[in-house]
């Protein structure tokens, strides 16, 4: 089966955008105290800097499901047993969870004592692939139906009260609800991406893999139509303000801020309306770039072909940039804060929003030759099995 380049382009775009949010998190002056989506304190530029990166996680998760489907189909069409493909999904999921708990969490905190463990998108994808290794035994139609039921129904669980039992609270959080656990003065667990809401997106991506097998012209038209229907459904449900997001939109001080309120959606965990808007935009983008080949799409494909390599490397570069900024602004090692939930940035350190964009653009360009080299290395050495996991 021929590689579908539009998947790599879309994945590359969101990987590039994702780095902007992480640079803002660690380097922007008010990032430690200001919520960029709080309409009472934010600016349109800061809001949109954060909002545009909402595209990243759902796209990354959805396309992980699509890639899993295409990988399984490739193995079946090449005569390999389907069980080996499901076994790979299981192993890959476990590897991703292991990377999240070790190399990636160290990149977050630079703390050899691991006083903080944060479960983010790689945990959600890894856990989703483990479950997908079981769900993929079902007909693709049923995988898609289960995904739809999760995406459209999990907001009903918002009314479940918090558990007082610590074990029950932890189990519920790992599956359904973002939560913070201060286990001890020296250890904190943050569940940022509960598994089930993101699993729904991954299962929909898997079911969409069948659509990606269609001829290019037919696929392009279907992606566009589905994307527009999804966006239309978002507009209708958001306008009604009845169901789909725990934070309803409200009229603001002017038309621009009212629009920002309309698109200000809940990511932790991802609400139905968040999913509809972000996945609708992704599907329209996929339709728009399908079959398009130019310098820009080629540039994005370099990142999109090695997403895990890029993800790990970019976190280390962003964190090192934060330390370089702090030292460059006159802070010493003794003034670098430590402890749970601490990136190690002094309270007074930081740069302006234009500076954030400059650092982001520089880091993305710096990562290009490394990603290009690694992509070529993987292509030249298919016999090295562990390269399939990174």
Coordinates of C-alpha atoms in Angstrom, one line a residue:
X1 CA 0.0 0.0 0.0
X2 CA 1.4 3.4 -1.0
X3 CA 2.1 5.8 1.8
X4 CA -0.5 8.5 2.1
X5 CA 1.6 11.7 2.3
X6 CA -1.3 13.9 3.5
X7 CA -1.2 12.1 6.8
X8 CA 2.5 13.0 7.2
X9 CA 1.9 16.6 6.2
X10 CA -1.0 17.0 8.7
X11 CA 1.0 15.3 11.4
X12 CA 4.0 17.5 10.6
X13 CA 1.9 20.7 10.8
X14 CA 0.6 19.9 14.3
X15 CA 4.0 18.8 15.5
X16 CA 5.4 22.2 14.5
X17 CA 2.5 24.1 16.1
X18 CA 2.7 22.0 19.2
X19 CA 6.2 23.3 19.9
X20 CA 4.8 26.9 20.1
X21 CA 2.6 26.0 23.0
X22 CA 5.5 24.4 24.9
X23 CA 7.8 27.3 24.3
X24 CA 5.1 29.6 25.6
X25 CA 4.5 27.4 28.6
X26 CA 8.2 27.5 29.7
X27 CA 9.4 30.8 28.4
X28 CA 6.6 33.4 28.2
X29 CA 6.7 36.0 31.0
X30 CA 3.2 35.6 32.4
X31 CA 2.9 31.8 31.7
X32 CA 3.4 31.0 35.4
X33 CA 0.5 33.1 36.5
X34 CA -1.9 33.8 33.6
X35 CA -4.3 31.4 31.9
X36 CA -4.1 32.4 28.2
X37 CA -7.8 31.3 27.6
X38 CA -9.1 33.3 30.6
X39 CA -11.1 36.0 28.7
X40 CA -11.0 38.3 31.7
X41 CA -7.2 38.7 31.6
X42 CA -6.0 37.5 28.2
X43 CA -5.4 39.3 24.9
X44 CA -6.6 38.1 21.5
X45 CA -3.0 37.4 20.4
X46 CA -2.2 35.3 23.5
X47 CA -5.6 33.5 23.3
X48 CA -5.0 32.5 19.7
X49 CA -1.4 31.5 20.4
X50 CA -2.8 28.9 22.9
X51 CA -6.0 28.1 21.0
X52 CA -4.4 27.1 17.7
X53 CA -2.3 24.5 19.5
X54 CA -5.6 22.8 20.5
X55 CA -5.4 21.2 17.0
X56 CA -2.4 19.2 17.9
X57 CA -3.4 16.5 20.4
X58 CA -6.7 15.4 18.8
X59 CA -5.0 15.3 15.3
X60 CA -2.0 13.4 16.7
X61 CA -4.3 10.9 18.4
X62 CA -6.7 10.5 15.5
X63 CA -3.9 10.0 13.0
X64 CA -2.3 7.4 15.3
X65 CA -5.5 5.4 14.9
X66 CA -5.5 5.9 11.2
X67 CA -1.9 4.9 10.9
X68 CA -2.6 1.8 13.0
X69 CA -5.4 0.7 10.6
X70 CA -3.2 1.2 7.5
X71 CA -0.3 -0.7 9.1
X72 CA -2.6 -3.6 9.9
X73 CA -4.0 -3.6 6.3
X74 CA -0.5 -3.5 4.9
X75 CA 0.5 -6.6 6.8
X76 CA -2.7 -8.4 5.8
X77 CA -2.2 -7.6 2.1
X78 CA 1.4 -8.6 2.2
X79 CA 0.4 -12.1 3.5
X80 CA 1.3 -11.7 7.2
X81 CA -1.1 -12.9 9.8
X82 CA -3.3 -10.2 11.4
X83 CA -2.2 -11.3 14.9
X84 CA 1.3 -10.0 14.4
X85 CA 0.0 -6.6 13.6
X86 CA -2.2 -6.6 16.8
X87 CA 0.8 -7.8 18.7
X88 CA 2.8 -4.8 17.4
X89 CA 0.1 -2.4 18.5
X90 CA 0.2 -3.9 22.0
X91 CA 4.0 -3.6 22.1
X92 CA 4.1 -0.1 20.7
X93 CA 1.5 1.0 23.2
X94 CA 3.5 -0.4 26.1
X95 CA 6.7 1.2 24.7
X96 CA 4.9 4.6 24.5
X97 CA 3.7 4.4 28.1
X98 CA 7.2 3.4 29.2
X99 CA 8.7 6.4 27.3
X100 CA 6.1 8.7 28.9
X101 CA 7.1 7.6 32.4
X102 CA 10.8 7.9 31.8
X103 CA 12.5 9.8 29.0
X104 CA 9.6 12.2 28.3
X105 CA 8.8 13.0 32.0
X106 CA 12.5 13.7 32.5
X107 CA 12.3 16.1 29.6
X108 CA 9.4 17.9 31.3
X109 CA 11.1 18.4 34.7
X110 CA 14.8 17.7 34.4
X111 CA 14.5 16.0 37.8
X112 CA 16.5 12.8 38.3
X113 CA 14.3 12.0 41.4
X114 CA 11.1 12.0 39.3
X115 CA 9.2 14.0 42.0
X116 CA 6.5 14.7 39.4
X117 CA 4.9 12.2 36.9
X118 CA 2.7 13.9 34.3
X119 CA 0.5 11.6 32.1
X120 CA 0.0 13.4 28.8
X121 CA -0.7 12.7 25.2
X122 CA 1.8 9.9 24.8
X123 CA 0.2 8.0 27.7
X124 CA -3.2 8.4 26.1
X125 CA -1.9 7.1 22.7
X126 CA 0.0 4.3 24.3
X127 CA -2.9 3.2 26.4
X128 CA -5.2 3.6 23.4
X129 CA -3.0 1.4 21.2
X130 CA -3.0 -1.3 23.9
X131 CA -6.8 -1.3 23.9
X132 CA -6.9 -1.0 20.1
X133 CA -4.9 -4.3 19.9
X134 CA -8.1 -5.8 21.3
X135 CA -10.7 -3.6 19.5
X136 CA -9.1 -4.2 16.1
X137 CA -10.4 -7.8 16.2
X138 CA -13.9 -6.3 15.7
X139 CA -15.3 -5.2 12.3
X140 CA -14.1 -1.7 11.5
X141 CA -17.6 -0.4 11.5
X142 CA -18.0 -1.4 15.2
X143 CA -14.7 0.1 16.1
X144 CA -16.0 3.4 14.7
X145 CA -19.4 3.1 16.5
X146 CA -17.6 2.5 19.8
X147 CA -15.5 5.6 19.1
X148 CA -18.6 7.7 18.3
X149 CA -20.3 6.5 21.5
X150 CA -17.3 7.5 23.6
X151 CA -16.9 10.9 21.9
X152 CA -20.6 11.8 22.1
X153 CA -21.3 10.3 25.4
X154 CA -18.4 10.7 27.8
X155 CA -19.5 14.3 28.7
X156 CA -22.5 12.6 30.5
X157 CA -19.9 11.4 33.1
X158 CA -19.2 15.0 34.2
X159 CA -21.9 14.7 36.8
X160 CA -20.3 11.8 38.6
X161 CA -19.1 13.2 41.9
X162 CA -15.5 13.0 43.0
X163 CA -14.6 9.8 44.7
X164 CA -13.4 10.0 48.3
X165 CA -11.6 6.6 48.2
X166 CA -8.0 7.3 46.9
X167 CA -7.8 4.2 44.8
X168 CA -11.2 4.8 43.2
X169 CA -10.4 8.4 42.5
X170 CA -7.1 7.4 40.9
X171 CA -8.7 4.7 38.7
X172 CA -11.5 7.1 37.6
X173 CA -8.9 9.8 36.8
X174 CA -6.7 7.4 34.7
X175 CA -9.8 6.6 32.7
X176 CA -12.1 9.6 32.7
X177 CA -11.1 12.8 34.6
X178 CA -8.1 15.1 34.7
X179 CA -6.8 15.2 38.3
X180 CA -3.8 16.1 40.5
X181 CA -2.6 13.7 43.2
X182 CA -0.2 15.1 45.8
X183 CA 0.9 11.7 46.9
X184 CA 3.6 13.1 49.3
X185 CA 5.6 16.3 49.8
X186 CA 8.1 14.9 47.3
X187 CA 5.9 13.2 44.7
X188 CA 3.0 14.4 42.6
X189 CA 1.0 12.6 39.9
X190 CA -0.8 14.7 37.3
X191 CA -3.2 12.9 35.1
X192 CA -3.6 15.4 32.2
X193 CA -5.0 13.0 29.5
X194 CA -7.4 10.5 30.9
X195 CA -7.5 7.5 28.7
X196 CA -11.2 6.9 27.6
X197 CA -12.0 10.4 26.1
X198 CA -8.9 10.2 23.9
X199 CA -9.5 6.5 23.1
X200 CA -12.7 7.6 21.4
X201 CA -10.7 9.9 19.1
X202 CA -8.2 7.1 18.4
X203 CA -10.9 4.6 17.5
X204 CA -12.5 7.1 15.1
X205 CA -9.1 7.6 13.5
X206 CA -8.8 3.8 13.1
X207 CA -12.2 3.6 11.5
X208 CA -11.3 6.5 9.2
X209 CA -8.4 4.4 7.9
X210 CA -10.9 2.6 5.6
X211 CA -11.8 5.9 4.0
X212 CA -8.1 6.6 3.4
X213 CA -8.0 3.5 1.2
X214 CA -10.4 5.1 -1.3
X215 CA -9.0 6.6 -4.6
X216 CA -7.5 10.0 -4.0
X217 CA -10.2 12.1 -5.7
X218 CA -13.0 10.2 -3.9
X219 CA -11.1 10.3 -0.6
X220 CA -10.5 14.1 -0.9
X221 CA -14.2 14.8 -1.5
X222 CA -15.4 12.5 1.4
X223 CA -12.9 14.1 3.8
X224 CA -14.1 17.6 2.9
X225 CA -17.8 16.6 3.2
X226 CA -17.4 14.9 6.5
X227 CA -15.2 17.7 7.9
X228 CA -17.9 20.3 6.9
X229 CA -20.7 18.3 8.5
X230 CA -18.7 17.9 11.7
X231 CA -18.0 21.7 11.8
X232 CA -21.7 22.4 11.1
X233 CA -22.7 20.1 14.0
X234 CA -20.2 21.9 16.2
X235 CA -21.7 25.3 15.4
X236 CA -25.3 24.0 16.0
X237 CA -24.5 22.4 19.3
X238 CA -22.3 25.3 20.5
X239 CA -25.0 27.8 19.6
X240 CA -27.6 25.9 21.5
X241 CA -25.4 25.9 24.6
X242 CA -27.1 22.8 26.1
X243 CA -24.7 19.9 25.8
X244 CA -21.1 19.1 24.7
X245 CA -18.9 21.3 26.9
X246 CA -18.9 22.1 30.6
X247 CA -18.1 25.8 29.9
X248 CA -21.0 27.5 27.9
X249 CA -20.2 30.5 25.8
X250 CA -21.4 33.9 26.9
X251 CA -21.7 37.4 25.4
X252 CA -18.5 39.4 26.1
X253 CA -17.4 43.0 26.1
X254 CA -17.3 43.1 22.3
X255 CA -17.9 40.9 19.2
X256 CA -14.3 39.6 19.0
X257 CA -14.3 38.4 22.6
X258 CA -17.7 36.9 22.2
X259 CA -16.3 34.9 19.2
X260 CA -13.4 33.8 21.5
X261 CA -15.9 32.7 24.1
X262 CA -17.7 30.7 21.4
X263 CA -14.5 28.7 20.5
X264 CA -13.1 28.6 24.0
X265 CA -13.6 24.9 24.7
X266 CA -12.6 22.4 27.3
X267 CA -9.5 20.2 26.6
X268 CA -8.9 18.5 29.9
X269 CA -10.6 16.1 29.3
X270 CA -11.6 16.9 25.7
X271 CA -15.3 17.8 25.4
X272 CA -17.5 16.7 22.6
X273 CA -17.5 20.2 21.2
X274 CA -13.7 20.4 21.4
X275 CA -13.5 17.2 19.5
X276 CA -16.0 18.3 16.8
X277 CA -14.2 21.6 16.1
X278 CA -10.7 20.3 16.1
X279 CA -11.4 17.1 14.2
X280 CA -13.6 19.0 11.7
X281 CA -10.8 21.5 11.0
X282 CA -8.3 18.6 10.7
X283 CA -10.5 16.7 8.2
X284 CA -10.9 19.8 6.1
X285 CA -7.2 20.4 6.2
X286 CA -6.5 16.8 5.2
X287 CA -8.8 17.2 2.2
X288 CA -7.1 20.5 1.2
X289 CA -3.6 19.0 1.2
X290 CA -4.4 15.6 -0.3
X291 CA -2.3 15.3 -3.4
X292 CA -0.6 18.7 -2.9
X293 CA 3.1 18.6 -3.4
X294 CA 5.2 21.7 -2.9
X295 CA 8.1 22.9 -0.8
X296 CA 5.9 23.6 2.2
X297 CA 4.3 20.2 2.3
X298 CA 7.7 18.5 1.8
X299 CA 9.0 20.5 4.7
X300 CA 6.2 19.4 6.9
X301 CA 6.5 15.8 5.9
X302 CA 10.1 15.7 7.2
X303 CA 8.7 16.3 10.7
X304 CA 5.5 14.2 10.2
X305 CA 7.4 11.0 9.3
X306 CA 9.2 10.9 12.6
X307 CA 6.7 12.3 15.1
X308 CA 8.0 10.5 18.2
X309 CA 11.6 11.4 17.5
X310 CA 10.5 15.0 17.1
X311 CA 8.3 15.0 20.2
X312 CA 11.0 13.8 22.5
X313 CA 13.8 15.9 21.0
X314 CA 11.7 19.1 21.0
X315 CA 10.9 18.9 24.7
X316 CA 14.6 18.7 25.6
X317 CA 15.4 21.6 23.4
X318 CA 12.5 23.7 24.8
X319 CA 13.6 22.9 28.4
X320 CA 17.2 23.7 27.6
X321 CA 16.1 27.0 26.0
X322 CA 14.3 27.9 29.3
X323 CA 17.4 27.3 31.3
X324 CA 19.5 29.3 28.8
X325 CA 17.0 32.1 29.1
X326 CA 17.2 32.0 32.9
X327 CA 21.0 32.1 33.0
X328 CA 21.1 34.7 30.3
X329 CA 18.8 36.9 32.4
X330 CA 21.2 36.7 35.3
X331 CA 19.8 33.9 37.4
X332 CA 22.2 31.3 38.9
X333 CA 21.9 27.6 39.6
X334 CA 21.0 28.3 43.2
X335 CA 18.0 30.3 42.0
X336 CA 16.6 27.5 39.9
X337 CA 13.6 26.2 41.8
X338 CA 13.1 22.5 42.3
X339 CA 10.3 20.2 43.7
X340 CA 7.1 18.7 42.4
X341 CA 5.3 20.4 39.5
X342 CA 8.3 22.7 38.9
X343 CA 9.9 23.2 35.5
X344 CA 12.8 24.9 37.1
X345 CA 12.1 28.4 35.9
X346 CA 12.7 31.4 38.3
X347 CA 9.6 33.4 38.9
X348 CA 11.0 36.5 37.4
X349 CA 12.4 35.0 34.3
X350 CA 10.6 35.2 30.9
X351 CA 10.4 36.7 27.5
X352 CA 7.7 38.6 25.6
X353 CA 5.2 36.9 23.2
X354 CA 7.1 38.0 20.1
X355 CA 10.2 36.5 21.7
X356 CA 8.3 33.2 22.2
X357 CA 7.6 33.1 18.5
X358 CA 11.2 33.8 17.7
X359 CA 12.5 31.0 19.9
X360 CA 9.8 28.6 18.6
X361 CA 10.7 29.3 15.0
X362 CA 14.4 28.9 15.7
X363 CA 13.9 25.6 17.5
X364 CA 11.7 24.2 14.7
X365 CA 14.3 25.1 12.1
X366 CA 17.0 23.6 14.3
X367 CA 15.1 20.3 14.5
X368 CA 14.7 20.0 10.7
X369 CA 18.1 18.5 9.8
X370 CA 17.9 16.0 12.8
X371 CA 14.4 14.9 11.7
X372 CA 15.6 14.7 8.1
X373 CA 18.6 12.5 9.0
X374 CA 16.5 10.3 11.3
X375 CA 13.8 9.8 8.7
X376 CA 16.3 8.7 6.1
X377 CA 18.1 6.5 8.6
X378 CA 14.8 4.7 9.4
X379 CA 14.0 4.3 5.7
X380 CA 17.5 2.8 5.0
X381 CA 17.3 0.3 7.9
X382 CA 14.0 -1.4 8.0
X383 CA 15.7 -4.4 9.5
X384 CA 16.3 -2.5 12.8
X385 CA 13.2 -3.4 14.7
X386 CA 13.3 -0.9 17.5
X387 CA 13.2 2.0 15.0
X388 CA 9.5 1.3 14.4
X389 CA 8.8 2.4 18.0
X390 CA 10.5 5.9 17.8

